[in-house]
CSV table of C-alpha atoms in Angstrom, one decimal:
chain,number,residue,atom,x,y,z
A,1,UNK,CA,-17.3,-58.7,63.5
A,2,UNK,CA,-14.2,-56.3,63.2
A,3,UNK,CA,-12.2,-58.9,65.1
A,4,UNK,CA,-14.0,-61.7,62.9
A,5,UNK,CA,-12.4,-59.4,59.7
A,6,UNK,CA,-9.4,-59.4,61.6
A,7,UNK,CA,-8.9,-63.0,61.9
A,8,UNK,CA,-9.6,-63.7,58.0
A,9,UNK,CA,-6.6,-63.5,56.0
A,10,UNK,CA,-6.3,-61.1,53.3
A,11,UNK,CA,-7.7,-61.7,49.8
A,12,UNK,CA,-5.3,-62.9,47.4
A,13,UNK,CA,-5.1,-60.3,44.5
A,14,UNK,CA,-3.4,-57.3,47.2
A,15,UNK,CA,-0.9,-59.9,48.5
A,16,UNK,CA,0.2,-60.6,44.9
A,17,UNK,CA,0.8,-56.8,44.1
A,18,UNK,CA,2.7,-56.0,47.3
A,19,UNK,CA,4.9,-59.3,46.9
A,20,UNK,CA,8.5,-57.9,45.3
A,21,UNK,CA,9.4,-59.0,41.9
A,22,UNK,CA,12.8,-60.8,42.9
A,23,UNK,CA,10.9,-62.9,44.7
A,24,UNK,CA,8.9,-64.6,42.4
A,25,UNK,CA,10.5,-67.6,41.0
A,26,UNK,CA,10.7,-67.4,37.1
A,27,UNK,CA,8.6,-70.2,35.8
A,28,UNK,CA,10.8,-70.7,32.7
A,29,UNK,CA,8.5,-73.5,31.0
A,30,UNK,CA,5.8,-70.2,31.0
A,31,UNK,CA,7.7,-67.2,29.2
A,32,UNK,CA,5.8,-65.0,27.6
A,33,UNK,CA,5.9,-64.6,23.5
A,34,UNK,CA,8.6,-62.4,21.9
A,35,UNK,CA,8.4,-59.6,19.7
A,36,UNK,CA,8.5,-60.0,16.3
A,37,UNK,CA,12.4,-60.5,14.8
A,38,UNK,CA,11.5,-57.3,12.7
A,39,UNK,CA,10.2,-55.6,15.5
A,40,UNK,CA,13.3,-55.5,17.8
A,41,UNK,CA,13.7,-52.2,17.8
A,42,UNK,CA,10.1,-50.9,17.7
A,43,UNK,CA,10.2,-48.5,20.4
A,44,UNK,CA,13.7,-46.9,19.4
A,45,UNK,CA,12.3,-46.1,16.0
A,46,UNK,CA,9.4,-45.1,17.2
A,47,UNK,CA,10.7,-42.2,18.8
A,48,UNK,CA,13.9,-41.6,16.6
A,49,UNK,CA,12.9,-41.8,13.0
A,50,UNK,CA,9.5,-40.1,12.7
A,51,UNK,CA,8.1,-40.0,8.9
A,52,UNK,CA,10.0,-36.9,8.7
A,53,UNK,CA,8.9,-35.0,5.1
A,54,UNK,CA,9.1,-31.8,3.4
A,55,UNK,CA,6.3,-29.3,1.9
A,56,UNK,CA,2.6,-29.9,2.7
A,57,UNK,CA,0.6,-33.2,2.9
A,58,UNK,CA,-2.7,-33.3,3.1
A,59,UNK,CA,-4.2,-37.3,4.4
A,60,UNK,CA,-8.1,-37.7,4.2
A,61,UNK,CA,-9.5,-40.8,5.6
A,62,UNK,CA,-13.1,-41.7,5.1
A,63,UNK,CA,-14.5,-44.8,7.3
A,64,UNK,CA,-17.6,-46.6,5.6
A,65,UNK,CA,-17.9,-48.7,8.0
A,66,UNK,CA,-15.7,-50.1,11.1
A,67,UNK,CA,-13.7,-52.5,9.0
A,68,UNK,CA,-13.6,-50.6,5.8
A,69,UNK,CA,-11.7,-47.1,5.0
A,70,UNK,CA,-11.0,-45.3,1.9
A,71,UNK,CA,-8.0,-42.6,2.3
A,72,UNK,CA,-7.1,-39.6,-0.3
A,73,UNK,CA,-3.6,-38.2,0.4
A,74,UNK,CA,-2.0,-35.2,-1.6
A,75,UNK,CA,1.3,-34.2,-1.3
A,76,UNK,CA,3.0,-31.1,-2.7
A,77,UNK,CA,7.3,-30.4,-2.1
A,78,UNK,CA,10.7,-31.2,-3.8
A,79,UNK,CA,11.7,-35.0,-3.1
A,80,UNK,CA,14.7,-36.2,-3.1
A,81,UNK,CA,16.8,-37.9,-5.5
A,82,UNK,CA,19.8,-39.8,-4.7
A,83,UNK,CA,22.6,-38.7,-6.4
A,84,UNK,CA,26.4,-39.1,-6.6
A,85,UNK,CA,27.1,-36.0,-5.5
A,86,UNK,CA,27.1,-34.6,-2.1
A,87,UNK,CA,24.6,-32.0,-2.9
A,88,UNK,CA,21.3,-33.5,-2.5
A,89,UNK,CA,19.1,-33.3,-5.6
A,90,UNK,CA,15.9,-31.9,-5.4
A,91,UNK,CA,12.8,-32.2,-8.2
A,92,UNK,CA,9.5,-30.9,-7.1
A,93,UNK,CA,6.7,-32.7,-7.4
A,94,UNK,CA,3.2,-33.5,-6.6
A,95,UNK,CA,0.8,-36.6,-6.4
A,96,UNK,CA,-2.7,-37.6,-5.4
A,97,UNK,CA,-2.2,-40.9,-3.4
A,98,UNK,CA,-5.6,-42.9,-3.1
A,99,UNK,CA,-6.3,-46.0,-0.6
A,100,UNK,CA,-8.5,-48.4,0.0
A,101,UNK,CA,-8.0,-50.3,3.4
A,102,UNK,CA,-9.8,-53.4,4.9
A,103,UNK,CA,-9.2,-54.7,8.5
A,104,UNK,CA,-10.8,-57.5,9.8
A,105,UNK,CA,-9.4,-59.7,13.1
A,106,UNK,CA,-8.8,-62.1,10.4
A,107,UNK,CA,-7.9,-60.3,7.2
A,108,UNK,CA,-6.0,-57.0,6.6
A,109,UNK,CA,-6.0,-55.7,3.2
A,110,UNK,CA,-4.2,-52.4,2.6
A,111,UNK,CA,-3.7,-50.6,-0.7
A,112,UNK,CA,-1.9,-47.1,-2.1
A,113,UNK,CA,-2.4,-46.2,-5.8
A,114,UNK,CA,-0.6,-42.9,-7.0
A,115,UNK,CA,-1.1,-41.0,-9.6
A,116,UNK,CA,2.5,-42.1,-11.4
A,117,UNK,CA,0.8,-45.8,-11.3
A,118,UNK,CA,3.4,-47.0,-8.4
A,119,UNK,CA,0.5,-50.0,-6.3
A,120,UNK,CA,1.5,-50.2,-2.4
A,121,UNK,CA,-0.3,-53.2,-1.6
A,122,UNK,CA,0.3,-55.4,1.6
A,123,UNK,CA,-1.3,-58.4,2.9
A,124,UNK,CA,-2.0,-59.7,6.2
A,125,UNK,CA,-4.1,-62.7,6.7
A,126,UNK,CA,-4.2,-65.3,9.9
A,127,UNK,CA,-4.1,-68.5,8.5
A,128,UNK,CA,-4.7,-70.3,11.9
A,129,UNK,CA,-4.3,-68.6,15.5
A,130,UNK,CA,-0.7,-69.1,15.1
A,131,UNK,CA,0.2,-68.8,11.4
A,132,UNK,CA,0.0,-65.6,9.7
A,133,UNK,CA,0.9,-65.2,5.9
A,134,UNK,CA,2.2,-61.3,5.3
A,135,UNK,CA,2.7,-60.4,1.6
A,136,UNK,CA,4.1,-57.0,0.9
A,137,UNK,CA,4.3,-55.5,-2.7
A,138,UNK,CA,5.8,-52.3,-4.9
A,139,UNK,CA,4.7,-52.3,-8.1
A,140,UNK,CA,5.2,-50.0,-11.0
A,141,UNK,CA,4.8,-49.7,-14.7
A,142,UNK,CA,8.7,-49.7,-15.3
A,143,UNK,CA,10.2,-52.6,-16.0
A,144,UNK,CA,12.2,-54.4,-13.6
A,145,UNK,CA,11.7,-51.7,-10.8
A,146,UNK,CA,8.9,-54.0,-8.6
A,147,UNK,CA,9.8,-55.8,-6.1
A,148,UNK,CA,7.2,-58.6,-3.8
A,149,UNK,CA,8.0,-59.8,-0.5
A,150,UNK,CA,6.0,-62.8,1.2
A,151,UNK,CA,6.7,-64.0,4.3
A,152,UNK,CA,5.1,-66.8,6.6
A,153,UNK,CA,5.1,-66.1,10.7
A,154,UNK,CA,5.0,-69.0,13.2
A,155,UNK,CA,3.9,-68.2,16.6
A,156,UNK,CA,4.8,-70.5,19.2
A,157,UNK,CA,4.4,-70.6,22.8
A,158,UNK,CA,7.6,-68.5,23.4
A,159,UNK,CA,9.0,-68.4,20.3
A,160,UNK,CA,8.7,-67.3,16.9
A,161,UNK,CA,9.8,-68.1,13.7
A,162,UNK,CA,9.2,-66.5,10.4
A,163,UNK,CA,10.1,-67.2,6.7
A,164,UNK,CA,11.0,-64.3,3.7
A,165,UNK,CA,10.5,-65.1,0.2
A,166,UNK,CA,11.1,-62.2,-2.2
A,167,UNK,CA,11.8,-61.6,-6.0
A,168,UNK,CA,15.2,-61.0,-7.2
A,169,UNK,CA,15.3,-65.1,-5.6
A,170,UNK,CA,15.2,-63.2,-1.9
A,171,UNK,CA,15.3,-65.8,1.1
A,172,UNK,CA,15.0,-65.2,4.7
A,173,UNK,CA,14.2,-66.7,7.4
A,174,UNK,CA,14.6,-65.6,11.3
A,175,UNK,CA,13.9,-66.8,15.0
A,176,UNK,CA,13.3,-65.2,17.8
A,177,UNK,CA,13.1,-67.1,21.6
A,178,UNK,CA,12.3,-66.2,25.1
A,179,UNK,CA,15.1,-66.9,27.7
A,180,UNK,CA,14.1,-65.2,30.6
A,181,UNK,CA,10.8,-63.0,31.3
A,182,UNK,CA,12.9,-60.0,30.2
A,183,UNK,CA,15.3,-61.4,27.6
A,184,UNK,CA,14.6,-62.8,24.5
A,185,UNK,CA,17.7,-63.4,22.0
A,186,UNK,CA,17.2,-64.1,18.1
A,187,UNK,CA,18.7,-64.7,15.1
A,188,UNK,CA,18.3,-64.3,11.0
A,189,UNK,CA,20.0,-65.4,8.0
A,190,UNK,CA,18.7,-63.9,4.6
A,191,UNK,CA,20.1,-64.8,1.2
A,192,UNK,CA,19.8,-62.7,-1.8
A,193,UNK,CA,20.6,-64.3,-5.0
A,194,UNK,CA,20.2,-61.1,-7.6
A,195,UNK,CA,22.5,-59.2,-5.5
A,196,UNK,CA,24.9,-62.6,-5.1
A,197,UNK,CA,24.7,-61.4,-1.1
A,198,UNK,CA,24.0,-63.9,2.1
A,199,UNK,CA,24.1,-62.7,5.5
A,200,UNK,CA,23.8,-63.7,9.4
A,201,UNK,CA,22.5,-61.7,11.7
A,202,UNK,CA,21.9,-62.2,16.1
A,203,UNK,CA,19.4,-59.9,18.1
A,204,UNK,CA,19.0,-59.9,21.8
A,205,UNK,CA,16.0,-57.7,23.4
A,206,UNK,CA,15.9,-57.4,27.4
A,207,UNK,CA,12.7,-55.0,28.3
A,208,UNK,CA,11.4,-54.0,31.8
A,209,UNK,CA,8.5,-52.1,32.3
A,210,UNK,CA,10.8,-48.6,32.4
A,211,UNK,CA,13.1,-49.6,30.0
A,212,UNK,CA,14.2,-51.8,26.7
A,213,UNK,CA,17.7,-52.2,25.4
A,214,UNK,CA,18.5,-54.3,22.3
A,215,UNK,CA,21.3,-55.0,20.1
A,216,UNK,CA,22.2,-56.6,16.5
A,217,UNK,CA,24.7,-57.6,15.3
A,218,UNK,CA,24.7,-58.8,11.1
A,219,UNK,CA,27.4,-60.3,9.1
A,220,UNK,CA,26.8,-57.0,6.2
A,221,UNK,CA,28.8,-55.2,9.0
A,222,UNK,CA,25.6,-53.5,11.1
A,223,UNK,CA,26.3,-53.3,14.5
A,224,UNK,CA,23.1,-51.4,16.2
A,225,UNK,CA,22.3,-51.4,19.7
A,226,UNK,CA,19.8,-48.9,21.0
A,227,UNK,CA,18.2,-48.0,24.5
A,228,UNK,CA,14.8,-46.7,25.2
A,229,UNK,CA,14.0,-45.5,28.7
A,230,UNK,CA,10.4,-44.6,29.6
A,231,UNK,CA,10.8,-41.8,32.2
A,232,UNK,CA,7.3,-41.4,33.2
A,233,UNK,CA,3.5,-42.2,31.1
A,234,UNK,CA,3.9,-39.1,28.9
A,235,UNK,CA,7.7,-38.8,28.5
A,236,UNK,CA,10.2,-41.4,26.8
A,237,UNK,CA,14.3,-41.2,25.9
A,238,UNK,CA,16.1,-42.9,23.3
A,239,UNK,CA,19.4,-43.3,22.2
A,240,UNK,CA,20.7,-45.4,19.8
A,241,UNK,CA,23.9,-46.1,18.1
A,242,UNK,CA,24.6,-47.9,15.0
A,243,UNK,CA,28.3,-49.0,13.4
A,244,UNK,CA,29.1,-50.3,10.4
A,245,UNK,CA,32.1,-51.9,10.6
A,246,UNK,CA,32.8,-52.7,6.9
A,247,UNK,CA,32.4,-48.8,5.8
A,248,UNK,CA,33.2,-47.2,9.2
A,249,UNK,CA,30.5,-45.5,9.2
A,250,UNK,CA,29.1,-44.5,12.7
A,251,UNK,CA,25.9,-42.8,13.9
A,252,UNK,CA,24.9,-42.3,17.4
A,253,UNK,CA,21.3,-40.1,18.1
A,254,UNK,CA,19.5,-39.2,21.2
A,255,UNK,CA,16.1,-38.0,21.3
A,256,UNK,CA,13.3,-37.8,23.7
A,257,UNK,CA,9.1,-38.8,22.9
A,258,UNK,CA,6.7,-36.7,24.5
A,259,UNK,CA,2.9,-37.9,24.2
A,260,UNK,CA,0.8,-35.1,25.8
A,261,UNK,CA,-2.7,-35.0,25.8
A,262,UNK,CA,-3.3,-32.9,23.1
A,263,UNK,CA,0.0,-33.7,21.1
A,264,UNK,CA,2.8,-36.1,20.5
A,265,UNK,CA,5.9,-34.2,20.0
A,266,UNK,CA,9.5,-36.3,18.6
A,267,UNK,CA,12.7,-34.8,18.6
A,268,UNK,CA,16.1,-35.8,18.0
A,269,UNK,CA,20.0,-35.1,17.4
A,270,UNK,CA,22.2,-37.1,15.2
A,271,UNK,CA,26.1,-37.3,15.5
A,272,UNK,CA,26.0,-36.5,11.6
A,273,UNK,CA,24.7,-32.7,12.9
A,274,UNK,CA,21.1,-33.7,12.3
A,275,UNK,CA,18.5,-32.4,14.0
A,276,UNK,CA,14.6,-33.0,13.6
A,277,UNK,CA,11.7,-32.8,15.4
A,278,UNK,CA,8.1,-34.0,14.2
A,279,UNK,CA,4.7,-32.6,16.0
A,280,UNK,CA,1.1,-33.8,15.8
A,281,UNK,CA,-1.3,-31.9,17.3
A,282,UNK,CA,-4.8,-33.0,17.7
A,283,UNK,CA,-6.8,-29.6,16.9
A,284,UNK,CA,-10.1,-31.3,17.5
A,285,UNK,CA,-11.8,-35.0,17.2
A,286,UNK,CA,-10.4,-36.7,13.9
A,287,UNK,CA,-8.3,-33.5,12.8
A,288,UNK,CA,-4.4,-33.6,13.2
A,289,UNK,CA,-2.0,-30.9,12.5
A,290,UNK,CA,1.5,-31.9,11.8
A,291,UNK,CA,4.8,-30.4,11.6
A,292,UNK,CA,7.8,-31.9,10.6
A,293,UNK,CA,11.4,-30.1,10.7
A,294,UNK,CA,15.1,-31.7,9.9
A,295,UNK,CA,17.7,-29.3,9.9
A,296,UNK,CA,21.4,-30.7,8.8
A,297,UNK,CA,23.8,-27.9,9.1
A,298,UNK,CA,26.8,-30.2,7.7
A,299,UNK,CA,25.2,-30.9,4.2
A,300,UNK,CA,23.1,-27.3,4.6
A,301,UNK,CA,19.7,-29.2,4.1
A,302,UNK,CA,16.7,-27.6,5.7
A,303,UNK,CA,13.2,-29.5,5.5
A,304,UNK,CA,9.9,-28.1,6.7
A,305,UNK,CA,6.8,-29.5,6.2
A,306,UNK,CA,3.6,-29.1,7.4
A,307,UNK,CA,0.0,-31.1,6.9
A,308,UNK,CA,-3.4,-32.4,8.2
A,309,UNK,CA,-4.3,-35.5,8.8
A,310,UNK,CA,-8.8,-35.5,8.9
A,311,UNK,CA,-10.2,-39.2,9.8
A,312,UNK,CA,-9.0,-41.7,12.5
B,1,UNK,CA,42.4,-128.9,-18.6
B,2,UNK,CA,39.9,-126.9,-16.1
B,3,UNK,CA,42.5,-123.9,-16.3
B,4,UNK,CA,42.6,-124.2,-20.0
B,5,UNK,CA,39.3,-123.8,-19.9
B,6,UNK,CA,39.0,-120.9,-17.7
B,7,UNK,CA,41.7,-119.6,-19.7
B,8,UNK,CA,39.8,-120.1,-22.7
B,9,UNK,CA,36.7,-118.9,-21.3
B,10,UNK,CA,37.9,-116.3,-19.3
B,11,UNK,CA,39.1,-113.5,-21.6
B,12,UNK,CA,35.8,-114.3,-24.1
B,13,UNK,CA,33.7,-113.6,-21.2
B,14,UNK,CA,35.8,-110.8,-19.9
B,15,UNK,CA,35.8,-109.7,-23.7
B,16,UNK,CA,31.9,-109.9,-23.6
B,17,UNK,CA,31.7,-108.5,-20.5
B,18,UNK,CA,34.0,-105.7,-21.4
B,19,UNK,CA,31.8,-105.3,-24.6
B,20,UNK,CA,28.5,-105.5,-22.7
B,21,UNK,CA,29.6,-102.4,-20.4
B,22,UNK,CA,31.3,-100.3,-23.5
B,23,UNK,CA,27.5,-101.5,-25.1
B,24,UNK,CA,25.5,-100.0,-21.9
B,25,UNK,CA,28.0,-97.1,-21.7
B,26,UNK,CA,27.0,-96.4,-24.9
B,27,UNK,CA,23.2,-96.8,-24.3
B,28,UNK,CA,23.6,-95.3,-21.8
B,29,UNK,CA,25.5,-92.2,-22.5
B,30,UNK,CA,23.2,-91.6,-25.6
B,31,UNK,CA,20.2,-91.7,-23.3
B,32,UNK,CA,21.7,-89.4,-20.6
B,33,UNK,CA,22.1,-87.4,-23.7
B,34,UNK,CA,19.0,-87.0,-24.5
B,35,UNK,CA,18.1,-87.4,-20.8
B,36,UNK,CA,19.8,-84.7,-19.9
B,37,UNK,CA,19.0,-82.4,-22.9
B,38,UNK,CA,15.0,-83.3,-21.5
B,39,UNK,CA,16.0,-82.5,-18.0
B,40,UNK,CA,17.2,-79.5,-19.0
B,41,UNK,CA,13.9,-77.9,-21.7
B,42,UNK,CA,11.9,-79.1,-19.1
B,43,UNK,CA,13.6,-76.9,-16.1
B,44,UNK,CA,13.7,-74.3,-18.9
B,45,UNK,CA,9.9,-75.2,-19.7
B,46,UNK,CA,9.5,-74.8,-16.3
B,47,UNK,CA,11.1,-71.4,-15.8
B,48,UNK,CA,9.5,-69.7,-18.7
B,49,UNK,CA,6.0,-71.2,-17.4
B,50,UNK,CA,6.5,-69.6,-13.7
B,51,UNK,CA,8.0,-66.4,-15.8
B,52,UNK,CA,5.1,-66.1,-17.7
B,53,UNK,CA,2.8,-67.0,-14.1
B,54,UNK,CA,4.8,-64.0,-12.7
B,55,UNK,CA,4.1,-61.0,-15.3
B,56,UNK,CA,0.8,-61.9,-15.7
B,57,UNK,CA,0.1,-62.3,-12.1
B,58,UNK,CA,2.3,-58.8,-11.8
B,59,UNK,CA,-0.3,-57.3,-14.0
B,60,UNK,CA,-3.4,-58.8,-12.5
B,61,UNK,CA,-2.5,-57.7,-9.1
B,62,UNK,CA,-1.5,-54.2,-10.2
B,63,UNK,CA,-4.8,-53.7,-11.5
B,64,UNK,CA,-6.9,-56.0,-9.6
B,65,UNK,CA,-5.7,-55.4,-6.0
B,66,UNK,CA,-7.3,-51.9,-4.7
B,67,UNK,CA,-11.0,-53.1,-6.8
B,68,UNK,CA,-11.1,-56.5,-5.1
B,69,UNK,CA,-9.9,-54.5,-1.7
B,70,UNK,CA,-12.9,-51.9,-2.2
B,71,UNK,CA,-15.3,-55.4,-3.6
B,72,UNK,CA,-14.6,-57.1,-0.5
B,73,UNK,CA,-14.8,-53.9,1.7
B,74,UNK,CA,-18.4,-53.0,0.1
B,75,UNK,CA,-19.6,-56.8,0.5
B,76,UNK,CA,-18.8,-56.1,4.1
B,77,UNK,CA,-21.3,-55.6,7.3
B,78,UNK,CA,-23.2,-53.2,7.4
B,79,UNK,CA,-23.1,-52.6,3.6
B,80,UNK,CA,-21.7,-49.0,2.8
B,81,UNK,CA,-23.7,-47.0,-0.3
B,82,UNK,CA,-22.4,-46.5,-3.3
B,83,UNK,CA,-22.9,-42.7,-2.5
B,84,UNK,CA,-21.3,-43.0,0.6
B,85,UNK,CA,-17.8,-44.2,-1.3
B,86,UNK,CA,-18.0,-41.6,-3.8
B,87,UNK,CA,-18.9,-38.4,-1.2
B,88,UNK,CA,-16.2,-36.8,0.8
B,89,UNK,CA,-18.3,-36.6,4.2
């Protein structure tokens, strides 16, 4: 019987895994579907710009049932206003934030109400398995200050393609393709007629399993590239670099991602003397502590802030 | 005799020909006129109408959008209370 085994040749799934990568021959009529045009530099910003804030925050979300949550947020500390002047303004205030959110597979319904009457609303419903309709929305009581974004998404087999309408007569519209396995290169163009602006933009995305580097490029003068590196499961580094070459305004940062098991910790350095870290703890089932520090020794502009998140 | 005749006929039917096209410019330039000045209250019809559309729509969906979220969300299986929305645990 052993010799029997012996004879019989190995199962197919082992042979597959030992089989070296190079080898395979890239079947370019089956590449797999890109990231989202907006997406391209999900995992850089992931780990470089946390929701960084100042003075306490307190987020309670209540589940009625799985597809249906209602969320009360409060949130207490000076926010900033932009001013002229170097020195950053700073008004303190307070608000009571409440939320009502609905996911379905089909339908995602998400809305923010704050005490001031500002409406977060966004939209996200699959229209077919392939086209999905996003509508995104600010709305206040002053005149003139809300703003509406809709756009239409396009899956195709290894490509995408998505169109922006917005008010202030904002169009948009971007594509995004699959050239190798690893690679996918995209472009944009956006035209906003309130603000008399038009621009082009190019992307290109190449990922691996340890690593993704991407770069844009846009006709406003953004040059950003960026490079995420996953050193093992629980530790990631990224670095990313952005240039603007109609201000000459440059901005490099590094900053490393650590998801432990009881904590996600997210820390960076800017060339601008920034520093920030952000850490959520998970104290027990459903209860998050956070921490959130940006220290900018140039403009001398400390922010500490601490909260708890309760719910999923 | 056929040239006089041509001659004759010529400049009378180049004359009514000539009159005929100042006649449809005419028509024709008093109904662009007014063809235009149509084209142009009903793009501005149009554009109030989808202004008006907008604000009113602005203000439904500023109102409307977190009830018909927490409408569709109650409507939903399995049907949460009503003291189940309004208690903090």
């Amino acid at each position: 019987m052993a010799s029997h085994i012996g004879v019989v040749p190995p199962p197919m799934t082992p042979a597959k895994g030992n089989e070296p990568k190079t080898a395979e021959k890239i079947d370019y009529l089956n590449l797999p579907c890109p990231i989202p045009y907006e997406e391209i530099h999900r995992e850089a910003l992931m780990s470089l710009k946390p929701e960084l804030f100042e003075g306490m925050r307190f987020d309670f979300t209540k589940g009625l049932n799985q597809k249906f949550s209602l969320s009360h947020s409060v949130f207490m500390g000076p926010m900033e206003v932009p001013s002229q002047a170097s020195e950053t303004i700073k008004i303190p205030t307070a608000h009571y934030e409440f939320g009502a959110n609905f996911l379905d597979p089909k339908l995602m319904l998400f809305g923010r109400i704050l005490t001031d009457g500002r409406l977060n609303a966004r939209v996200k419903c699959d229209l077919t398995d392939n086209l999905i309709l996003k509508a995104n929305s600010q709305l206040t009581s002053e005149p003139h200050m809300s703003h509406g974004m809709v756009n239409f998404d396009y899956k195709g087999k290894d490509f995408r393609i998505q169109f922006q309408l917005g008010n202030g007569a904002l169009f948009g519209a971007s594509y995004i393709q699959s050239v190798t396995p690893h690679l996918s290169l995209g472009s944009e163009v956006f035209w906003a007629g309130q603000h008399r602006k038009s621009g082009i933009g190019l992307a290109a995305r190449y990922n691996t399993d340890k690593m993704v580097a991407t770069g844009q490029v846009a006709s406003t003068g953004m040059v950003a590239l960026s490079y995420v590196q996953k050193v093992s499961e629980k530790v990631s580094l990224a670095s990313d670099f952005m240039y603007n070459y109609m201000s000459r305004d440059v901005t490099a940062s590094f900053g490393y991602d650590y998801v432990l098991r009881q904590c996600r910790l997210r820390g960076k350095i800017d060339s601008n003397g920034c520093t920030a870290a952000f850490l959520e703890e998970r104290l027990n089932m459903g209860l998050n502590f956070i921490l959130s520090a940006e220290i900018d020794h140039w403009k001398k502009d400390y922010k500490f802030g601490f909260g708890l998140t309760v719910g999923e | 005799m056929n040239s006089k005749n041509l001659l004759e006929v010529t400049p009378k039917a180049h004359l009514l020909g000539l009159r005929f096209m100042v006649n449809r410019y005419k028509v024709s330039k008093v109904s662009g006129r007014s063809e235009a000045s149509e084209e142009r209250s009903t793009v501005k019809c149009l554009k109030d109408w989808s202004t008006w559309t907008m604000k009113k729509a602005k203000v439904i969906t500023h109102y409307g959008f977190i009830p018909l979220v927490i409408i569709i969300g109650v409507n939903s299986e399995p049907k949460p209370t009503l003291s189940q929305l309004l208690t903090p645990f």
